[in-house]
Amino acid sequence: MNAVADIAIDVHGLTKRFNGLVAVHDLSMQVRRGLIYGFLGPNGSGKTTTIRMLCGLLTPDEGEGTCLGYDIRTETDKIKSQVGYMTQRFSLYDDLSVVENLEFVARLYGMPDPRGAAQAMIERLGLQQRGTQLAGTLSGGWKQRLALGACTLPNPQLLLLDEPTAGVDPRARREFWNEIHALAGEGLTVLVSTHYMDEAERCHEIAYIATGELLTHGTVHDVIADSRLVTYNVTGDGLAKLAGELAARKGVDMVAPFGASLHVSGRDAAALEAAIAPYRKSKSLRWEHSEPSLEDVFIELMGRDRSGKPDRTKTKTQ
Amino acid sequence: MSTLTDLYTHGFWRRVGAMIRKEFIQLRRDRITFATMITIPLIQLVLFGYAINTTPRDLPTAVLLQESSDVGRSILKSLENTRYFKVTHQVRDSETFDRLLASGSVLFGIEIPTGFERALRRGDRPALLVAADATDPVAAGSALGALGQLVQTALQNDHAIPATTASAFEIRQHARYNPAGRTQLNIVPGLLGTILTLTMLIFTALSVTRETERGTMESLLSMPITPLEIMLGKIAPYVLVGFMQAALILVAGVVLFDVPIVGNLFLLATLTTLFVATNLSFGYTFSTLAQNQLQAIQMSMMFFLPNLLLSGFMFPFAGMPVWAQWVGESLPLTHYLRIVRAIMLKGSTLMDLHYDALVLAGLMLVAMSIAVTRFRRTLD
Ligand SMILES: Nc1ncnc2c1ncn2[C@@H]1O[C@H](COP(=O)(O)OP(=O)(O)O)[C@@H](O)[C@H]1O
Ligand SMILES: [Mg+2]
């Protein structure tokens, strides 16, 4: 009883295949109500597929669970009436105006005063000047805001936002996130997928998915701590050459360049120390112990093979 | 200069070649479209080639025998022996006779009046009354031409009525409903049905595929609306459009071609609305079955062609082989043509037309059920 009240999403072992290819594998997740839950992962990792299973648009091949307390297999109608889903691709009507799109949504949900509701949303979105403009002619940032407005219009309890800020400029992205926080402040649960690391930091909790598998989840702090990654920040000369050499050494699990510095990480502190010891003496290099970033953690996670053990061929990004 | 031109033209063909290659690959990927491109023309050629016959045979005929005489029976037998007429009804009273013609159950009524044989033997040249449903003048024409010769021969063989008598009896023809045999009276109602079929199919055939291709379907499916609601919402506006279109064609028909509307205008409007809704439902069904807009258009055309050719609009229905008539019976236009010709030209009532109206409604319900059950509620 209490669990149902507290937990918005509770799914276990979700698996989805397309023509034999596994898109999502044995995925379980719990999202508490009122949280902003970040769903991270690279392209093609199964974020969209998972979100579609949550709102009843795809039937899982295996696994079960509930969304807002309703079964994701059998009670999709109830889920649809209380979930706002913002698709990855803009999916409002290009040839309807902003107002007409919002009124259409309001009417579909049987809201008592569709005109009033649409008008109120337009004011909330700051779209007063563009009410009669065709949705297809809006700029990318405005389209995203309108889409967010459309899926929050019927007062859902849960928002599923699929890469809502992809391709949007930084300022629009910040405003968008402010709006998401405002909505969460009103009690909504928000599941938002993204591949921007900075956005992960704005979530209460995150989950990371790669090639269909959920690799880690929790608060940003927990995720970093759980990785037990030890990271050094190296600055100095000849970093490109150094990166190549370090990556080949035992005990170094990941080497990644970050601007003018290099992040060198390993899961086993002693092994890492041993591996880098010869290079620490170099006068042209400055070694600093540092906290691993989320990106370090994720890149390292992706580098592991399926059994969860560290990958023999060490990951090295650009 | 010349090398530059060479280079350019060389590049030209390479680019055209690349484009051709790409189009072929895409064509091959779309299996359904590819299959229809090959098979449909063949199927249709065979289908229509065998089905269409401009010299109608076995036209349904009612015979009103007012006396029971040898000559009467002999005429009946000779009618049945020909391939033009097929005596489907033998009736005793003229009310039934008239009703069969009004409802379109028969195209001909042949009446052998009392005292025909006696008058014949006396050499009085009695009249054989032939009533033809001339709402379709093509069907009626050739059969009428054959009738005189046919009966004459029968009488000579069976009853030794001498051939020297130029004609022992007179055939009194009465072209009912369209005495002047004007083709417009037949064409205008037919065009009304054909135009409506084509435009209604196109209106709805793209409605679902368009949403899928534009990506709006994903959001629509995530909202609380059912397939039935989506279908009704997409069909309803066009019922109104179709109704206005029908009204426009009818007014033009009356004004420009002087086509009468003998029957009840309200009945015509109601059944036209039913016909419009039936075609919209078929278009919508194609839209739910097709995977893209091209397929939806192809399906609509595959459906439209038999409507055009096997409904009795282009070629007389009664002239088609029985299997083709069965195909025709399952097409909305066939029934609407009967309805619209009967109401406009004969003044028929719902009583006469209830069968065709019921079939139209039935076809609509079948199409709608397929659409609702085949509508994909998920993206699986
Ligand atoms: N309808 C589909 N048919 C076939 N494969 C699909 C379909 N949808 C997604 N996939 C595949 O499933 C995997 C996960 O895709 P997706 O969930 O869209 O990832 P993400 O949203 O994280 O980018 C990808 O490999 C993708 O190609
Ligand atoms: Mg995606």
JSON list of N, CA and C in Angstrom, two decimals, chain A residues 16 52 56-59 77 80-81 85 87 89 91-93 95 104-105 108-109, chain B residues 211-226 377-380:
[
{"chain": "A", "resi": 16, "resn": "LYS", "atom": "N", "xyz": [13.27, -6.34, -24.21]},
{"chain": "A", "resi": 16, "resn": "LYS", "atom": "CA", "xyz": [12.59, -6.10, -25.49]},
{"chain": "A", "resi": 16, "resn": "LYS", "atom": "C", "xyz": [13.54, -6.41, -26.62]},
{"chain": "A", "resi": 52, "resn": "ARG", "atom": "N", "xyz": [9.06, 3.77, -23.84]},
{"chain": "A", "resi": 52, "resn": "ARG", "atom": "CA", "xyz": [7.85, 3.32, -24.54]},
{"chain": "A", "resi": 52, "resn": "ARG", "atom": "C", "xyz": [7.21, 2.13, -23.82]},
{"chain": "A", "resi": 56, "resn": "GLY", "atom": "N", "xyz": [3.26, 1.99, -22.20]},
{"chain": "A", "resi": 56, "resn": "GLY", "atom": "CA", "xyz": [2.33, 1.11, -22.90]},
{"chain": "A", "resi": 56, "resn": "GLY", "atom": "C", "xyz": [2.40, 1.18, -24.40]},
{"chain": "A", "resi": 57, "resn": "LEU", "atom": "N", "xyz": [3.39, 1.86, -24.95]},
{"chain": "A", "resi": 57, "resn": "LEU", "atom": "CA", "xyz": [3.50, 1.93, -26.41]},
{"chain": "A", "resi": 57, "resn": "LEU", "atom": "C", "xyz": [4.23, 0.73, -26.99]},
{"chain": "A", "resi": 58, "resn": "LEU", "atom": "N", "xyz": [4.99, 0.04, -26.15]},
{"chain": "A", "resi": 58, "resn": "LEU", "atom": "CA", "xyz": [5.61, -1.21, -26.57]},
{"chain": "A", "resi": 58, "resn": "LEU", "atom": "C", "xyz": [5.30, -2.25, -25.50]},
{"chain": "A", "resi": 59, "resn": "THR", "atom": "N", "xyz": [5.09, -3.48, -25.93]},
{"chain": "A", "resi": 59, "resn": "THR", "atom": "CA", "xyz": [4.85, -4.56, -24.97]},
{"chain": "A", "resi": 59, "resn": "THR", "atom": "C", "xyz": [6.18, -5.26, -24.72]},
{"chain": "A", "resi": 77, "resn": "ASP", "atom": "N", "xyz": [-4.39, 1.78, -20.49]},
{"chain": "A", "resi": 77, "resn": "ASP", "atom": "CA", "xyz": [-5.33, 2.89, -20.64]},
{"chain": "A", "resi": 77, "resn": "ASP", "atom": "C", "xyz": [-5.27, 3.83, -19.44]},
{"chain": "A", "resi": 80, "resn": "LYS", "atom": "N", "xyz": [-2.03, 5.78, -19.54]},
{"chain": "A", "resi": 80, "resn": "LYS", "atom": "CA", "xyz": [-2.04, 6.86, -20.53]},
{"chain": "A", "resi": 80, "resn": "LYS", "atom": "C", "xyz": [-2.77, 8.10, -20.02]},
{"chain": "A", "resi": 81, "resn": "SER", "atom": "N", "xyz": [-3.80, 7.89, -19.19]},
{"chain": "A", "resi": 81, "resn": "SER", "atom": "CA", "xyz": [-4.56, 9.04, -18.75]},
{"chain": "A", "resi": 81, "resn": "SER", "atom": "C", "xyz": [-3.82, 9.85, -17.68]},
{"chain": "A", "resi": 85, "resn": "TYR", "atom": "N", "xyz": [3.78, 12.06, -21.98]},
{"chain": "A", "resi": 85, "resn": "TYR", "atom": "CA", "xyz": [4.95, 11.51, -22.67]},
{"chain": "A", "resi": 85, "resn": "TYR", "atom": "C", "xyz": [5.40, 12.50, -23.74]},
{"chain": "A", "resi": 87, "resn": "THR", "atom": "N", "xyz": [7.76, 12.86, -26.75]},
{"chain": "A", "resi": 87, "resn": "THR", "atom": "CA", "xyz": [8.53, 11.99, -27.63]},
{"chain": "A", "resi": 87, "resn": "THR", "atom": "C", "xyz": [9.85, 12.64, -28.03]},
{"chain": "A", "resi": 89, "resn": "ARG", "atom": "N", "xyz": [11.16, 12.71, -31.02]},
{"chain": "A", "resi": 89, "resn": "ARG", "atom": "CA", "xyz": [10.93, 13.49, -32.22]},
{"chain": "A", "resi": 89, "resn": "ARG", "atom": "C", "xyz": [9.68, 14.35, -31.99]},
{"chain": "A", "resi": 91, "resn": "SER", "atom": "N", "xyz": [6.29, 15.67, -32.02]},
{"chain": "A", "resi": 91, "resn": "SER", "atom": "CA", "xyz": [5.15, 14.92, -32.51]},
{"chain": "A", "resi": 91, "resn": "SER", "atom": "C", "xyz": [3.83, 15.64, -32.31]},
{"chain": "A", "resi": 92, "resn": "LEU", "atom": "N", "xyz": [3.89, 16.97, -32.27]},
{"chain": "A", "resi": 92, "resn": "LEU", "atom": "CA", "xyz": [2.64, 17.72, -32.33]},
{"chain": "A", "resi": 92, "resn": "LEU", "atom": "C", "xyz": [2.36, 17.99, -33.81]},
{"chain": "A", "resi": 93, "resn": "TYR", "atom": "N", "xyz": [1.18, 18.58, -34.08]},
{"chain": "A", "resi": 93, "resn": "TYR", "atom": "CA", "xyz": [0.81, 18.78, -35.48]},
{"chain": "A", "resi": 93, "resn": "TYR", "atom": "C", "xyz": [1.43, 20.06, -36.02]},
{"chain": "A", "resi": 95, "resn": "ASP", "atom": "N", "xyz": [0.88, 21.47, -38.73]},
{"chain": "A", "resi": 95, "resn": "ASP", "atom": "CA", "xyz": [-0.08, 22.33, -39.44]},
{"chain": "A", "resi": 95, "resn": "ASP", "atom": "C", "xyz": [-1.23, 22.80, -38.55]},
{"chain": "A", "resi": 104, "resn": "PHE", "atom": "N", "xyz": [-6.42, 20.75, -28.64]},
{"chain": "A", "resi": 104, "resn": "PHE", "atom": "CA", "xyz": [-6.66, 19.36, -29.07]},
{"chain": "A", "resi": 104, "resn": "PHE", "atom": "C", "xyz": [-6.30, 18.40, -27.93]},
{"chain": "A", "resi": 105, "resn": "VAL", "atom": "N", "xyz": [-5.15, 18.61, -27.32]},
{"chain": "A", "resi": 105, "resn": "VAL", "atom": "CA", "xyz": [-4.73, 17.75, -26.21]},
{"chain": "A", "resi": 105, "resn": "VAL", "atom": "C", "xyz": [-5.72, 17.87, -25.05]},
{"chain": "A", "resi": 108, "resn": "LEU", "atom": "N", "xyz": [-8.82, 15.93, -25.82]},
{"chain": "A", "resi": 108, "resn": "LEU", "atom": "CA", "xyz": [-8.62, 14.47, -25.79]},
{"chain": "A", "resi": 108, "resn": "LEU", "atom": "C", "xyz": [-8.68, 13.95, -24.37]},
{"chain": "A", "resi": 109, "resn": "TYR", "atom": "N", "xyz": [-8.17, 14.74, -23.44]},
{"chain": "A", "resi": 109, "resn": "TYR", "atom": "CA", "xyz": [-8.17, 14.31, -22.04]},
{"chain": "A", "resi": 109, "resn": "TYR", "atom": "C", "xyz": [-9.47, 14.69, -21.34]},
{"chain": "B", "resi": 211, "resn": "GLU", "atom": "N", "xyz": [-0.12, 10.17, -40.28]},
{"chain": "B", "resi": 211, "resn": "GLU", "atom": "CA", "xyz": [0.25, 10.40, -38.87]},
{"chain": "B", "resi": 211, "resn": "GLU", "atom": "C", "xyz": [1.46, 9.56, -38.50]},
{"chain": "B", "resi": 212, "resn": "THR", "atom": "N", "xyz": [1.51, 8.34, -39.03]},
{"chain": "B", "resi": 212, "resn": "THR", "atom": "CA", "xyz": [2.65, 7.49, -38.71]},
{"chain": "B", "resi": 212, "resn": "THR", "atom": "C", "xyz": [3.93, 8.07, -39.30]},
{"chain": "B", "resi": 213, "resn": "GLU", "atom": "N", "xyz": [3.85, 8.51, -40.56]},
{"chain": "B", "resi": 213, "resn": "GLU", "atom": "CA", "xyz": [5.06, 9.02, -41.21]},
{"chain": "B", "resi": 213, "resn": "GLU", "atom": "C", "xyz": [5.52, 10.34, -40.62]},
{"chain": "B", "resi": 214, "resn": "ARG", "atom": "N", "xyz": [4.60, 11.16, -40.16]},
{"chain": "B", "resi": 214, "resn": "ARG", "atom": "CA", "xyz": [4.99, 12.44, -39.58]},
{"chain": "B", "resi": 214, "resn": "ARG", "atom": "C", "xyz": [5.42, 12.31, -38.12]},
{"chain": "B", "resi": 215, "resn": "GLY", "atom": "N", "xyz": [5.17, 11.16, -37.52]},
{"chain": "B", "resi": 215, "resn": "GLY", "atom": "CA", "xyz": [5.58, 10.95, -36.14]},
{"chain": "B", "resi": 215, "resn": "GLY", "atom": "C", "xyz": [4.53, 11.38, -35.12]},
{"chain": "B", "resi": 216, "resn": "THR", "atom": "N", "xyz": [3.41, 11.92, -35.59]},
{"chain": "B", "resi": 216, "resn": "THR", "atom": "CA", "xyz": [2.40, 12.38, -34.64]},
{"chain": "B", "resi": 216, "resn": "THR", "atom": "C", "xyz": [1.63, 11.20, -34.04]},
{"chain": "B", "resi": 217, "resn": "MET", "atom": "N", "xyz": [1.73, 10.03, -34.70]},
{"chain": "B", "resi": 217, "resn": "MET", "atom": "CA", "xyz": [1.01, 8.87, -34.19]},
{"chain": "B", "resi": 217, "resn": "MET", "atom": "C", "xyz": [1.51, 8.46, -32.81]},
{"chain": "B", "resi": 218, "resn": "GLU", "atom": "N", "xyz": [2.82, 8.61, -32.57]},
{"chain": "B", "resi": 218, "resn": "GLU", "atom": "CA", "xyz": [3.37, 8.17, -31.29]},
{"chain": "B", "resi": 218, "resn": "GLU", "atom": "C", "xyz": [2.74, 8.93, -30.15]},
{"chain": "B", "resi": 219, "resn": "SER", "atom": "N", "xyz": [2.59, 10.25, -30.33]},
{"chain": "B", "resi": 219, "resn": "SER", "atom": "CA", "xyz": [1.98, 11.02, -29.26]},
{"chain": "B", "resi": 219, "resn": "SER", "atom": "C", "xyz": [0.49, 10.72, -29.14]},
{"chain": "B", "resi": 220, "resn": "LEU", "atom": "N", "xyz": [-0.15, 10.54, -30.29]},
{"chain": "B", "resi": 220, "resn": "LEU", "atom": "CA", "xyz": [-1.59, 10.25, -30.27]},
{"chain": "B", "resi": 220, "resn": "LEU", "atom": "C", "xyz": [-1.85, 8.95, -29.51]},
{"chain": "B", "resi": 221, "resn": "LEU", "atom": "N", "xyz": [-1.00, 7.94, -29.78]},
{"chain": "B", "resi": 221, "resn": "LEU", "atom": "CA", "xyz": [-1.18, 6.65, -29.12]},
{"chain": "B", "resi": 221, "resn": "LEU", "atom": "C", "xyz": [-0.90, 6.72, -27.62]},
{"chain": "B", "resi": 222, "resn": "SER", "atom": "N", "xyz": [-0.10, 7.70, -27.21]},
{"chain": "B", "resi": 222, "resn": "SER", "atom": "CA", "xyz": [0.21, 7.79, -25.78]},
{"chain": "B", "resi": 222, "resn": "SER", "atom": "C", "xyz": [-0.88, 8.54, -25.02]},
{"chain": "B", "resi": 223, "resn": "MET", "atom": "N", "xyz": [-1.88, 9.00, -25.75]},
{"chain": "B", "resi": 223, "resn": "MET", "atom": "CA", "xyz": [-2.97, 9.72, -25.08]},
{"chain": "B", "resi": 223, "resn": "MET", "atom": "C", "xyz": [-4.20, 8.82, -25.00]},
{"chain": "B", "resi": 224, "resn": "PRO", "atom": "N", "xyz": [-5.10, 9.15, -24.08]},
{"chain": "B", "resi": 224, "resn": "PRO", "atom": "CA", "xyz": [-6.24, 8.24, -23.88]},
{"chain": "B", "resi": 224, "resn": "PRO", "atom": "C", "xyz": [-7.30, 8.37, -24.97]},
{"chain": "B", "resi": 225, "resn": "ILE", "atom": "N", "xyz": [-7.05, 7.81, -26.13]},
{"chain": "B", "resi": 225, "resn": "ILE", "atom": "CA", "xyz": [-8.06, 7.78, -27.19]},
{"chain": "B", "resi": 225, "resn": "ILE", "atom": "C", "xyz": [-8.04, 6.39, -27.80]},
{"chain": "B", "resi": 226, "resn": "THR", "atom": "N", "xyz": [-9.22, 5.86, -28.11]},
{"chain": "B", "resi": 226, "resn": "THR", "atom": "CA", "xyz": [-9.30, 4.48, -28.59]},
{"chain": "B", "resi": 226, "resn": "THR", "atom": "C", "xyz": [-9.33, 4.45, -30.13]},
{"chain": "B", "resi": 377, "resn": "ARG", "atom": "N", "xyz": [-2.27, -0.43, -31.85]},
{"chain": "B", "resi": 377, "resn": "ARG", "atom": "CA", "xyz": [-2.31, 0.44, -30.68]},
{"chain": "B", "resi": 377, "resn": "ARG", "atom": "C", "xyz": [-0.95, 0.64, -30.06]},
{"chain": "B", "resi": 378, "resn": "THR", "atom": "N", "xyz": [0.01, -0.18, -30.45]},
{"chain": "B", "resi": 378, "resn": "THR", "atom": "CA", "xyz": [1.36, -0.03, -29.93]},
{"chain": "B", "resi": 378, "resn": "THR", "atom": "C", "xyz": [2.31, 0.15, -31.11]},
{"chain": "B", "resi": 379, "resn": "LEU", "atom": "N", "xyz": [3.57, 0.38, -30.81]},
{"chain": "B", "resi": 379, "resn": "LEU", "atom": "CA", "xyz": [4.55, 0.56, -31.88]},
{"chain": "B", "resi": 379, "resn": "LEU", "atom": "C", "xyz": [5.32, -0.73, -32.12]},
{"chain": "B", "resi": 380, "resn": "ASP", "atom": "N", "xyz": [4.88, -1.84, -31.52]},
{"chain": "B", "resi": 380, "resn": "ASP", "atom": "CA", "xyz": [5.61, -3.11, -31.64]},
{"chain": "B", "resi": 380, "resn": "ASP", "atom": "C", "xyz": [5.81, -3.49, -33.10]}
]
